[in-house]
Coordinates of C-alpha atoms in Angstrom, one line a residue:
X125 CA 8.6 3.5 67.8
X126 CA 8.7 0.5 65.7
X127 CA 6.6 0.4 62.8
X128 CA 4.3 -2.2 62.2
X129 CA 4.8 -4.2 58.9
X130 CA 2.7 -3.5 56.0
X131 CA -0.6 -5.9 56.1
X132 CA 0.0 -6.9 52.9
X133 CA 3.5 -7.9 53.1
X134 CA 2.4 -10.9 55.9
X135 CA 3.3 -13.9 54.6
X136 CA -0.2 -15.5 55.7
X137 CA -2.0 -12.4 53.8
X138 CA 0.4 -12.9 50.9
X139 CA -0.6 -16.7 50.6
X140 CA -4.1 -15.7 50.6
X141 CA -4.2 -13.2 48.3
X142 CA -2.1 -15.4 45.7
X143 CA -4.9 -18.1 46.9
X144 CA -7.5 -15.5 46.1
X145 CA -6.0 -14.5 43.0
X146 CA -5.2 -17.8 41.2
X147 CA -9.4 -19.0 42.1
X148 CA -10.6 -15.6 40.1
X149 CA -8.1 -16.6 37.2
X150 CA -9.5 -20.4 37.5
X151 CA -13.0 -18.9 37.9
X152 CA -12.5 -16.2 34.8
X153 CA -10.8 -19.4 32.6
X154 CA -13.6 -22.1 33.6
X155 CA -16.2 -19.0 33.2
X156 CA -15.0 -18.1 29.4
X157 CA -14.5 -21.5 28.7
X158 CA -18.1 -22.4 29.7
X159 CA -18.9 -19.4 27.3
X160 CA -16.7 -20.7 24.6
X161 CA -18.5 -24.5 25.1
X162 CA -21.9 -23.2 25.2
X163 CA -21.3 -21.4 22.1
X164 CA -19.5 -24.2 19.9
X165 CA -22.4 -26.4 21.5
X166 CA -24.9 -23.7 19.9
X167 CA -22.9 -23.7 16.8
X168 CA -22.6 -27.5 16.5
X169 CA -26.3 -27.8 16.8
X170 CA -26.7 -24.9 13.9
X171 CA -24.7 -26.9 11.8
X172 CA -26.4 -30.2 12.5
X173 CA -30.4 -28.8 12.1
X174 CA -28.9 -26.9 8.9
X175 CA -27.6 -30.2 7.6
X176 CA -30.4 -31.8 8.3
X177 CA -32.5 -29.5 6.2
X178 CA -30.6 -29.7 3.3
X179 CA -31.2 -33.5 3.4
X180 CA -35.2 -33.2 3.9
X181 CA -34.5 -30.8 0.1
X182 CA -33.2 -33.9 -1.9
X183 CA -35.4 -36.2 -4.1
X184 CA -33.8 -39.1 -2.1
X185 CA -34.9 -38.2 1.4
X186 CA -38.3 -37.5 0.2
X187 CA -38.6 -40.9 -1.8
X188 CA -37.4 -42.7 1.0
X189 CA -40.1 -41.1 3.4
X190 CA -42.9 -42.4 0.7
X191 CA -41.1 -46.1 1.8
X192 CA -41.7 -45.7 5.3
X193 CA -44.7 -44.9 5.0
X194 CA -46.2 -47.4 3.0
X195 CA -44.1 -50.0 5.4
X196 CA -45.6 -48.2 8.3
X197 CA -49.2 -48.2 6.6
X198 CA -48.7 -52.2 6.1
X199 CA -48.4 -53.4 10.0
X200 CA -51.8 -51.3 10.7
X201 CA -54.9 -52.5 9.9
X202 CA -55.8 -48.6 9.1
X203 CA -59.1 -48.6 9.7
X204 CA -61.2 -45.8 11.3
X205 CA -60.4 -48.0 14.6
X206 CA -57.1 -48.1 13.9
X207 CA -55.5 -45.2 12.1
X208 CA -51.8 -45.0 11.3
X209 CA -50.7 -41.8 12.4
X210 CA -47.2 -40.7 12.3
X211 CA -45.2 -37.2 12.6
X212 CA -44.0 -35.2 10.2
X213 CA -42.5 -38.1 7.6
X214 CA -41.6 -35.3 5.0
X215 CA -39.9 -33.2 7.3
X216 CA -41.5 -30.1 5.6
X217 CA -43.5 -29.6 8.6
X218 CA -42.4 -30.3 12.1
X219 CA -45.6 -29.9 14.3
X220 CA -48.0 -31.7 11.1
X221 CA -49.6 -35.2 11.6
X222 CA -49.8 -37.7 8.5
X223 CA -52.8 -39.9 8.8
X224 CA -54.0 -42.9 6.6
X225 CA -57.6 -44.9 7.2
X226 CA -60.1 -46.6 5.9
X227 CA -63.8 -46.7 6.3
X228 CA -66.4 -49.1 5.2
X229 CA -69.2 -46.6 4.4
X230 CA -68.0 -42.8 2.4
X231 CA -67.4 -40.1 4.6
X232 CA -66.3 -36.6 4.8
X233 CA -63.6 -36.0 7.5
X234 CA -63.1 -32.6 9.8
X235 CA -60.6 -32.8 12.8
X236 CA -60.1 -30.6 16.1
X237 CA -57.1 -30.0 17.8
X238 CA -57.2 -29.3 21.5
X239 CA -54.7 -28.2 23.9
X240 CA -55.1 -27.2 27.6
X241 CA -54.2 -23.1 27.6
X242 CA -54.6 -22.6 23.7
X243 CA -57.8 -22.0 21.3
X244 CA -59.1 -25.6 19.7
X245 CA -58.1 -25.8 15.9
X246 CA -60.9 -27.3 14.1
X247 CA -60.5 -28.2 10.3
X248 CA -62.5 -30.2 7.0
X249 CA -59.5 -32.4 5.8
X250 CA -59.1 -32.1 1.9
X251 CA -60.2 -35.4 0.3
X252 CA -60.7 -35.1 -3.8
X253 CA -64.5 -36.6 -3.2
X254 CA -65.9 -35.0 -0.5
X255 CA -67.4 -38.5 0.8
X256 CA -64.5 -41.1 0.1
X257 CA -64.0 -44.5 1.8
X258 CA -60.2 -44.1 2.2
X259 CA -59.0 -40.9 3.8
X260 CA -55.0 -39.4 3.6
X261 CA -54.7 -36.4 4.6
X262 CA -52.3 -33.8 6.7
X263 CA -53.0 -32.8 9.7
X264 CA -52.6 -29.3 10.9
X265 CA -52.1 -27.5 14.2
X266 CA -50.7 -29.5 16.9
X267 CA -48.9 -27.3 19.9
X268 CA -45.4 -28.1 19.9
X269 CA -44.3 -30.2 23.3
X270 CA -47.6 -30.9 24.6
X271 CA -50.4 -32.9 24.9
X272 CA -52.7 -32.6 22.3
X273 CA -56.2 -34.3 22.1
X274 CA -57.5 -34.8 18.5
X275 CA -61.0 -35.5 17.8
X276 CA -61.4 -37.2 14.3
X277 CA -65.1 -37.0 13.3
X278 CA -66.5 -38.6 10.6
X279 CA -69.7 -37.6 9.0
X280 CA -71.9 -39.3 5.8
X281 CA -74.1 -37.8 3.1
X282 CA -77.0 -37.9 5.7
X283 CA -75.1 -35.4 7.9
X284 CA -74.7 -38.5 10.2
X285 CA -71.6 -38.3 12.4
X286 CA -69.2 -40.2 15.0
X287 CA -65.9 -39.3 16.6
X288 CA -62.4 -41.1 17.1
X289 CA -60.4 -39.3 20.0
X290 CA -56.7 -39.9 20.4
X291 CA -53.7 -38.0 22.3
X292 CA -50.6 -36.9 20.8
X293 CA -47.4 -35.1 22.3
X294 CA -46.7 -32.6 19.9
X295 CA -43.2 -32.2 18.5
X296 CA -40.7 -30.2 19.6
X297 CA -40.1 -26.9 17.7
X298 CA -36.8 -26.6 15.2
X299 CA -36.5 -23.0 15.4
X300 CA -37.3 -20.9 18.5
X301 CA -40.3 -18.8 17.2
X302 CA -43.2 -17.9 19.7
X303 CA -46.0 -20.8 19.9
X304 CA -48.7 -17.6 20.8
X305 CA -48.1 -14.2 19.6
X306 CA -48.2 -11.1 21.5
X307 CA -52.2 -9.4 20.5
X308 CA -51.2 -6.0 20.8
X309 CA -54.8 -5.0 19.8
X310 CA -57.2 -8.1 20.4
X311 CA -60.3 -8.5 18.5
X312 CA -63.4 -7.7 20.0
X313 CA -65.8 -11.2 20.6
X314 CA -67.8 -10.4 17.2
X315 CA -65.1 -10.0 15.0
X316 CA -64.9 -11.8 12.2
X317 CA -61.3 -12.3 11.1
X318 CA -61.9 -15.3 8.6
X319 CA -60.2 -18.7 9.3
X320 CA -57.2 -18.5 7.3
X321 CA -53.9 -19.1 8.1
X322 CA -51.1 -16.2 8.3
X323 CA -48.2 -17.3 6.6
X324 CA -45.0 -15.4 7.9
X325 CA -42.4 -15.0 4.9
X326 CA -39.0 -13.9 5.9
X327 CA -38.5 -13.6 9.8
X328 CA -34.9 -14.1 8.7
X329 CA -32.2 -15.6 10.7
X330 CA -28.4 -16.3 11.0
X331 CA -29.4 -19.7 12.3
X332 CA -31.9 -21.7 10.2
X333 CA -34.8 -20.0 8.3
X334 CA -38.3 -21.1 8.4
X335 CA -42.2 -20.4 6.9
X336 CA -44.7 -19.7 9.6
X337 CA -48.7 -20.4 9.5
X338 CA -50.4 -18.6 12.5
X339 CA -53.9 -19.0 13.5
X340 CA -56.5 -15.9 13.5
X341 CA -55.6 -16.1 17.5
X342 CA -51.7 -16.0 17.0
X343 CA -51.3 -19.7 17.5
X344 CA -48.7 -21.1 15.7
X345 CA -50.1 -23.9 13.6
X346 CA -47.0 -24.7 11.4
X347 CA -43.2 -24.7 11.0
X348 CA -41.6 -24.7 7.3
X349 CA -38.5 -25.3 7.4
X350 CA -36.6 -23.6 4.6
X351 CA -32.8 -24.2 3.0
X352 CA -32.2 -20.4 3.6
X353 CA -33.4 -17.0 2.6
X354 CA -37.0 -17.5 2.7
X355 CA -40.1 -18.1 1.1
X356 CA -41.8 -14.7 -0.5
X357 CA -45.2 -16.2 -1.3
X358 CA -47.3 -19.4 -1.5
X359 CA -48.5 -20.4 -5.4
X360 CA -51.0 -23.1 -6.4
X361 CA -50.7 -24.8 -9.8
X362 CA -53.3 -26.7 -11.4
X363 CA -51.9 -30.3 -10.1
X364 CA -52.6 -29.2 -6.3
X365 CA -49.3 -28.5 -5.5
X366 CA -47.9 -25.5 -3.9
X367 CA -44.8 -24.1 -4.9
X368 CA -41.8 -21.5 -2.8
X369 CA -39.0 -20.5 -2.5
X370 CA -36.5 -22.6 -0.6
X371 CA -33.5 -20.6 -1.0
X372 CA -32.2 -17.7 -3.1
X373 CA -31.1 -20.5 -5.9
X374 CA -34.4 -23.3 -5.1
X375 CA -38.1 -23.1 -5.9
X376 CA -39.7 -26.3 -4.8
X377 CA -43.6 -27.7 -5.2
X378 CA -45.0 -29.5 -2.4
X379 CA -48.0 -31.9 -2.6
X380 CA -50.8 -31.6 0.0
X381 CA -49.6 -34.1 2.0
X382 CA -45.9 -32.6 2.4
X383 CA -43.7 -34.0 0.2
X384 CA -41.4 -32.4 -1.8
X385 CA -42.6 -33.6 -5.5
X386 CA -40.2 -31.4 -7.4
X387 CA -36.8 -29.4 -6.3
X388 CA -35.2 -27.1 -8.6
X389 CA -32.1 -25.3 -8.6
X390 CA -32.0 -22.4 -10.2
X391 CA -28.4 -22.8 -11.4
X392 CA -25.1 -20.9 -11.5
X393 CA -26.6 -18.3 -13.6
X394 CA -29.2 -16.8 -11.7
X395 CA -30.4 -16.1 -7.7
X396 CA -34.1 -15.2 -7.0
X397 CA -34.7 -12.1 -4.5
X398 CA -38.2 -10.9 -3.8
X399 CA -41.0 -12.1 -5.6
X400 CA -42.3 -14.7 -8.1
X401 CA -45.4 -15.3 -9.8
X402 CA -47.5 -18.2 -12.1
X403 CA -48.3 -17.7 -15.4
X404 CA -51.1 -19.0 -17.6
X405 CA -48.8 -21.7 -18.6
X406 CA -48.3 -22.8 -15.0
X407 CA -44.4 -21.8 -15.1
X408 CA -42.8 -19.3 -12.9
X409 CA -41.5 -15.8 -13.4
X410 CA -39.0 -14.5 -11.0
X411 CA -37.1 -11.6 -10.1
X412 CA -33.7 -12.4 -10.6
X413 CA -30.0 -11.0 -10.4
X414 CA -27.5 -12.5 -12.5
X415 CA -24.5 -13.6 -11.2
X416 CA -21.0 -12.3 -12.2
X417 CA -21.8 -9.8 -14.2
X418 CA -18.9 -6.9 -15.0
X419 CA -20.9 -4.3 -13.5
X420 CA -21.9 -6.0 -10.6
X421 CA -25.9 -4.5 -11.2
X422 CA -28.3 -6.7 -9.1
X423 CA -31.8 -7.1 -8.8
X424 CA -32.7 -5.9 -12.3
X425 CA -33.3 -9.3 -14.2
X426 CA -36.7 -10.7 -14.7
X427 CA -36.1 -14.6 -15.6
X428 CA -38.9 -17.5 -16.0
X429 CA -39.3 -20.9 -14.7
X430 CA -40.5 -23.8 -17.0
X431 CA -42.3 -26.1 -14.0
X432 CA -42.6 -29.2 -16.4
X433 CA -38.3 -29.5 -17.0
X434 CA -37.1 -26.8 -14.4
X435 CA -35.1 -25.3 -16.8
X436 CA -34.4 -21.2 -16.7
X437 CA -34.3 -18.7 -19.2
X438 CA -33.8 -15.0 -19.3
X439 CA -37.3 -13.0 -20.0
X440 CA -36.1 -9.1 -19.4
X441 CA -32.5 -7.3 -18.2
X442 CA -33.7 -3.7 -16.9
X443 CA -30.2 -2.7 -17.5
X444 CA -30.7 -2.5 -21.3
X445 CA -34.3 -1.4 -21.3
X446 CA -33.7 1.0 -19.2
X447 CA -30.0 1.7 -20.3
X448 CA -30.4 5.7 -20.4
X449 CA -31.7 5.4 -16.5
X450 CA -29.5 3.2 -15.7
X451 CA -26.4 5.3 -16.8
X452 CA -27.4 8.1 -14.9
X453 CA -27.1 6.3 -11.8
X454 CA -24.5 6.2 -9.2
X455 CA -22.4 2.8 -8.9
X456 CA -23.9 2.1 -5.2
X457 CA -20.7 0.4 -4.3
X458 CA -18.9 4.0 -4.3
X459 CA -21.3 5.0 -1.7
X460 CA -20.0 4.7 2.0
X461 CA -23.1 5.0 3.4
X462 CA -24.2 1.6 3.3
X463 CA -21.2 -1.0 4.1
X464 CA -23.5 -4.1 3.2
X465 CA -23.8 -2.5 -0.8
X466 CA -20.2 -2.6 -1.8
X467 CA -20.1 -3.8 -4.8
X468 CA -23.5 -4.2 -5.8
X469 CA -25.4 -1.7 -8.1
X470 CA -28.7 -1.9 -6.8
X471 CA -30.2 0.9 -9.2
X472 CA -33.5 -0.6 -9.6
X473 CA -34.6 -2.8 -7.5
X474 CA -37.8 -4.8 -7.9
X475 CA -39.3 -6.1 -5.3
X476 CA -42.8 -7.5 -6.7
X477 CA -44.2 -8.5 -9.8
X478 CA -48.0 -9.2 -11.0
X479 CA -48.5 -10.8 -14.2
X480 CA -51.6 -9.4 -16.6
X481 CA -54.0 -11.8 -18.2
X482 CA -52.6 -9.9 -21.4
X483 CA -49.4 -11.1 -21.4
X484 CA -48.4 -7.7 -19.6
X485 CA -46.5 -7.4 -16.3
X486 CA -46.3 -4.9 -13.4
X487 CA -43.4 -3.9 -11.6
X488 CA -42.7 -2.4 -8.0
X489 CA -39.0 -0.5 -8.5
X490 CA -38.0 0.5 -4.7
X491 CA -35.0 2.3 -5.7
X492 CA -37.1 4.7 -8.0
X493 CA -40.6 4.8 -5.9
X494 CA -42.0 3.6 -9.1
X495 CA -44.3 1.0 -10.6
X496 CA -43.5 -0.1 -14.1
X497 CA -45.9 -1.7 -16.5
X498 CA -44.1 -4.1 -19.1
X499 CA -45.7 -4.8 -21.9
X500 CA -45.3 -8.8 -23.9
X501 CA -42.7 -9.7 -21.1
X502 CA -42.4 -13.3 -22.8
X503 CA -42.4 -12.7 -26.0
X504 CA -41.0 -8.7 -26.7
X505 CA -40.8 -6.7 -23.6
X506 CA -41.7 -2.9 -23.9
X507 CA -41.9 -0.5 -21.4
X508 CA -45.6 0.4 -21.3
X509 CA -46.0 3.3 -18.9
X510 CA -44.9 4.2 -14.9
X511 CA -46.5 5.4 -12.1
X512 CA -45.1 7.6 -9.3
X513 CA -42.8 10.5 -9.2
X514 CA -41.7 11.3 -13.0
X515 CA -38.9 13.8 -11.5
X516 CA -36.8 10.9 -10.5
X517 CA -36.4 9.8 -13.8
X518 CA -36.2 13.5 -15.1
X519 CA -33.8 14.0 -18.2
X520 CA -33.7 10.1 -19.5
X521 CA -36.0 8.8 -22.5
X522 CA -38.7 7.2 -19.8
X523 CA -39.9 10.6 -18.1
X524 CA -42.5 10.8 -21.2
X525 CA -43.9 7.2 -19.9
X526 CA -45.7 8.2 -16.7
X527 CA -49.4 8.5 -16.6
X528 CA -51.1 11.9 -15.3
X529 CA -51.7 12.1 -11.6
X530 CA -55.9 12.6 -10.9
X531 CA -55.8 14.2 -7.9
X532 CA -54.3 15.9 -4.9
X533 CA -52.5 13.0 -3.1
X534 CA -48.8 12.0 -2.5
X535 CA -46.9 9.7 -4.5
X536 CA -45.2 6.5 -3.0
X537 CA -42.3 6.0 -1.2
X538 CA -40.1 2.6 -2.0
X539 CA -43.1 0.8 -1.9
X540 CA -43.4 -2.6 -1.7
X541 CA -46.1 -5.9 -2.3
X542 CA -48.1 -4.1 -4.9
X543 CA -51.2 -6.0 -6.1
X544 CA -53.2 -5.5 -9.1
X545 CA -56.4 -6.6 -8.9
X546 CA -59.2 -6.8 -12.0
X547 CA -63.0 -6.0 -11.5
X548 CA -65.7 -7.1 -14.1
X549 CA -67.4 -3.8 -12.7
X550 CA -64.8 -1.7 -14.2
X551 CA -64.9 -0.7 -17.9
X552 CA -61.7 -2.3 -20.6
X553 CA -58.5 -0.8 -19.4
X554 CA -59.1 0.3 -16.1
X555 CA -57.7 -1.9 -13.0
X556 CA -57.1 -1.3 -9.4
X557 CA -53.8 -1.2 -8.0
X558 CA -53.3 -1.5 -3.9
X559 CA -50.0 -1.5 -2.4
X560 CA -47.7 -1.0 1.2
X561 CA -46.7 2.3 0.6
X562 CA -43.5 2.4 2.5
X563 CA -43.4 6.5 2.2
X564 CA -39.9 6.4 2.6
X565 CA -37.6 8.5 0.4
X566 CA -33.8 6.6 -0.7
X567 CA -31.5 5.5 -3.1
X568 CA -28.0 4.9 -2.9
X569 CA -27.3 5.4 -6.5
X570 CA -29.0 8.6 -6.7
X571 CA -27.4 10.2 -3.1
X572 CA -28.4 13.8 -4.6
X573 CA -31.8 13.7 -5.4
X574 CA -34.3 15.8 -3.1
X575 CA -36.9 13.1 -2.1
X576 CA -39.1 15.3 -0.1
X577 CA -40.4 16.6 -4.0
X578 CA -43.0 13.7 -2.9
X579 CA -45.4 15.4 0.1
X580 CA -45.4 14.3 2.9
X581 CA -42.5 11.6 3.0
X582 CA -39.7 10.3 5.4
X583 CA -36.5 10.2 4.7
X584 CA -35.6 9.0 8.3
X585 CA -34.6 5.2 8.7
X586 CA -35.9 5.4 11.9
X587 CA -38.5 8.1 12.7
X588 CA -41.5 8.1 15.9
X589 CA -43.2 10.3 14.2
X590 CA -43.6 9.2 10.6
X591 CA -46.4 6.8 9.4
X592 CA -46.6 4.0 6.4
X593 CA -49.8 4.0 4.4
X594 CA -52.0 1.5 2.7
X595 CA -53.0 2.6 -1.0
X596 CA -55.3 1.5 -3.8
X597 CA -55.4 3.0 -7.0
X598 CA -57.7 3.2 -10.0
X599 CA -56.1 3.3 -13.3
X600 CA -56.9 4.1 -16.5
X601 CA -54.8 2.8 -19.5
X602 CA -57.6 4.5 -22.0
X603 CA -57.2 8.1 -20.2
X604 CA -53.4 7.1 -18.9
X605 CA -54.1 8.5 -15.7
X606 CA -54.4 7.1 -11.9
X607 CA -56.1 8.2 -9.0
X608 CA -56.4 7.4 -5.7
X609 CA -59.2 5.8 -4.6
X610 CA -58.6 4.3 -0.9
X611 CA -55.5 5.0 1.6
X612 CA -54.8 4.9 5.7
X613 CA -52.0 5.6 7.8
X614 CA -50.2 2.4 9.2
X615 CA -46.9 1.9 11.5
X616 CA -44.1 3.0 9.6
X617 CA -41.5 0.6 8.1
X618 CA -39.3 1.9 6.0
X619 CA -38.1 -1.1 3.9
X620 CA -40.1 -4.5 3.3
X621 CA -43.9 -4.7 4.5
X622 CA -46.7 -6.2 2.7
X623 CA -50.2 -5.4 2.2
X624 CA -53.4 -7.8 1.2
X625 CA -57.5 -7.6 0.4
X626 CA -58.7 -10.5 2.1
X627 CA -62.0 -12.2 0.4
X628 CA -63.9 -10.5 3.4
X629 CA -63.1 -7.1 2.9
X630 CA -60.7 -6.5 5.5
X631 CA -57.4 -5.9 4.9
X632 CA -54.5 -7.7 6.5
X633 CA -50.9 -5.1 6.4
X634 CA -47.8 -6.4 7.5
X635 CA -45.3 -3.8 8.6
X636 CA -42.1 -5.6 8.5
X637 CA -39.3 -3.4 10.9
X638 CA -42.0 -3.5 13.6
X639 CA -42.8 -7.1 13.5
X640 CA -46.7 -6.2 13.7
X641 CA -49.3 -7.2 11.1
X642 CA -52.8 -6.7 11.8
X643 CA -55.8 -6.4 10.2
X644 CA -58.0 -3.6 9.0
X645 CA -61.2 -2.3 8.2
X646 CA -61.9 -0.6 5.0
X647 CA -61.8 2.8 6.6
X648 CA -58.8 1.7 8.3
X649 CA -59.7 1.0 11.6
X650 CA -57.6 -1.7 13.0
X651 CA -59.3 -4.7 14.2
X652 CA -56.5 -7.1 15.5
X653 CA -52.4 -7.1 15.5
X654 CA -49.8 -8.7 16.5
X655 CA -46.7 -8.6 17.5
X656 CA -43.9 -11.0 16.4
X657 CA -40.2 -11.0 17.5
X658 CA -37.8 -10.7 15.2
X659 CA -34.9 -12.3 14.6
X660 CA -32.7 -9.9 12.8
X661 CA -34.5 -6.9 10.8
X662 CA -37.3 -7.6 9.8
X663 CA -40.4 -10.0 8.7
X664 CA -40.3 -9.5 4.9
X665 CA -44.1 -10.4 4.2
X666 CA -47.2 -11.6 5.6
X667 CA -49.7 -12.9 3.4
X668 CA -53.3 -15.1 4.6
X669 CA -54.2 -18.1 3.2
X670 CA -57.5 -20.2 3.4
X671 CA -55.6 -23.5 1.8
X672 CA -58.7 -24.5 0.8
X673 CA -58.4 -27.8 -1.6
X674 CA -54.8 -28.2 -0.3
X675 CA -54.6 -28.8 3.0
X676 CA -58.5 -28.2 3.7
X677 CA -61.5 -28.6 1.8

């Protein structure tokens, strides 16, 4: 019998599977070059917002804002009737309203923000009199992309009041943050959470960086842009502006209205990492790591901003203060367990510093799970005394240094955001100290010590089972001893994280490798979180600020 031909050998079938073949090629080509346009689309836009934000940090972009505004203020009569309102002319926040009026009688001004599906945001607008006749001020709280209805009301020494109601689309968001947050644990209907703002600090990204300020309900009421890097916390001088950190190499001052009124670079000697803090003079002292050094040690340089010049100058290296520590240490670039620290000697590692009204200083040393007290930082820095576990410092000439544990508790674990805090009920030379206890046990340049010496602590980077704790300390300088005074268990993160005493009590904690902060009781019971989606790692820090006599009264 004849055989019949192989299907696939028909000349019809053959055509069709070529036919078949050559659309699945076109369709694979036209799919991965729709992948490659979308991306270089995504990239090109990157590039573009990034460059735009770099212009928005330059004296010339902020001094040409001031002249559009005053040519926008001159074709409006600007009176409570008509206000000249415009969006964001600084470009330091994108969702902010600038408004300019006049009034013929002095009155204080408040403002509500309403938008359909979100809580109303209601504010006093800073004014340096609280009854003025001509009224600038920065407006707060808009949702980005919709309608917003804005109530303007106006109210006189006698407590009499009217209203001016206008409508504003909101801007449209740079970055790609949530406008509500996630309340994994609401607050109940009684709860007072005070009416500050949440600033996020650090939510890095790959993309563009940015500051956040959420509302006590998780509404987003603010986007910072940043160079880079990010912001680690907000300070206030005494000429009501509010400096950050723009980048590793920038710290900026902003007035209350938004514009940038003084950027500094830091220069080619120094970058900034972690923390900053005022001093009594009004200039800046920064953690620091100087660049190009032989060694390649990072993170161990304590350097001070003058805030009249913006010149720098060097204040403390840990490396020769701590020279006999330091030597014992293992060069973290030989270590193969962490890719991203070759090259870098990240012995110390500070990650906060508090300044004492005595010309003293605290330090928070992650790599050691110690905090360092530095005495005459400006002038002659000594090491004053440590806290912590003295057995990681065993057999150098600072193990005598560490005041006497009072006590049965654990010592910390790589903590982070310590605070010291002064009480006028508390006799000369005792303090409390509160911090994020991170309780977790590493260093790469000491791979051999035995961390769990300290009770209780993790050593896992990731761990269900492990918790983070809020601490507060009492110490005495005149006894040289510490003791624990206040603590509670809090999700576990087991790098960054931040911990603050709000003015009511409570306590907001921010634990940054969950992307939750929340805040607290003093017993630790939590009374509100929320949840945050990160964009890399981590949110480095969340601190709560009333901005009162900045942006509000």
């Amino acid at each position: 019998m004849k055989s019949l031909p192989l299907l696939s050998n028909h000349p019809r079938v053959r055509r069709w599977t070529a036919a078949v073949v050559a659309l699945a090629i076109a369709l694979g080509v036209c799919l991965v070059s729709y992948d490659n346009v979308d991306a270089a689309i995504r990239q090109n836009r990157i590039e573009r917002l990034n460059a735009r934000i770099e212009n928005v940090y330059t004296a010339d972009y902020q001094d040409m804002a001031d002249d559009k505004l005053e040519q926008g203020k001159s074709k409006f009569a600007a009176t409570e009737d008509d206000m000249f309102v415009t969006e964001n002319p600084y470009g330091t926040n994108t969702t902010s309203l600038y408004v300019y009026f006049t009034t013929d009688d002095a009155v204080a001004v408040s403002y509500t923000v309403h938008a359909d599906g979100y809580t109303d945001f209601t504010r006093d607008a800073y004014q340096q009199s609280q009854y003025s006749k001509t009224h600038e001020f920065q407006l707060l709280g808009l949702i980005p992309g919709e309608k917003n209805t804005i109530t303007i009301t106006l109210t006189d020494a006698d407590g009499k009041s009217r209203t001016h109601v206008f409508e504003h689309k909101g801007a449209y968001l740079l970055g790609n943050e949530e406008v509500q947050l996630e309340q994994t644990v609401a607050a109940d209907s009684g709860e007072d959470l005070g009416d500050g703002l949440y600033a996020i600090l650090g939510n890095d990204s790959d993309e563009q960086d940015f500051m956040f300020y959420y509302d006590t309900n998780g509404v987003l009421r603010g986007e910072i842009p940043v160079l880079y890097y990010r912001s680690h916390r907000l300070l206030f001088d005494d000429d009501g502006l509010m400096w950050f950190s723009a980048s590793t190499h920038h710290m900026v001052a902003m007035n209350r209205l938004g514009k940038l009124e003084k950027i500094y670079d830091l220069g080619s000697d120094y970058i900034l990492h972690h923390d900053y803090a005022m001093d009594s003079n009004g200039d800046i002292v920064l953690l620091a790591t100087e660049i190009g050094r032989d060694d390649n040690a990072v993170q161990d340089q304590v350097i001070k901003l003058r805030t009249s010049t913006g010149s720098v100058t060097s204040l403390v290296d840990f490396g020769e203060l701590f020279a006999d520590y330091k030597g014992s240490t293992t060069h973290a670039g030989t270590d193969e367990s962490d890719s991203s620290a070759k090259n870098r000697w990240d012995w110390l590692h500070c990650n906060t510093i508090q300044l004492l009204d005595d010309g003293s200083a605290l330090f928070s040393a992650r790599e050691t799970s110690t905090i360092i007290k530095v005495d005459d930082l400006e002038s002659d820095p000594t090491l004053g005394y440590m806290i912590g576990e003295p057995s990681v410092w065993a057999g150098t000439d600072e193990v005598s240094s560490f005041l006497t544990k009072n006590g049965d508790f654990s010592d910390t674990g790589g903590q982070h955001s310590i605070t010291y805090v002064a009480d006028d009920s508390l006799p000369d030379g005792q303090y409390y100290l509160y911090m994020f206890d991170n309780n977790f046990g590493t260093s790469l340049t000491r791979p051999d010590f035995d961390w769990t010496v300290i009770d209780g602590i993790s050593t896992e980077l990731s761990s269900d089972t492990a918790e983070s704790q809020y601490r507060k300390y009492l110490v005495d300088e005149n006894a040289g001893t510490y003791m624990e005074v206040s603590s509670f268990d809090v999700p576990y993160s087991p790098y960054v994280s931040s911990a603050q005493e709000l003015d009511n009590g409570q306590i907001l904690i921010d634990s940054g490798m969950k992307g939750l902060f929340g805040q607290y009781d003093e017993d630790g019971d939590l009374l509100a979180q929320f949840h945050m989606t990160l964009n890399s790692a981590y949110i480095y820090r969340v601190y709560k600020y009333d901005f009162s006599e900045f942006y509000f009264a």
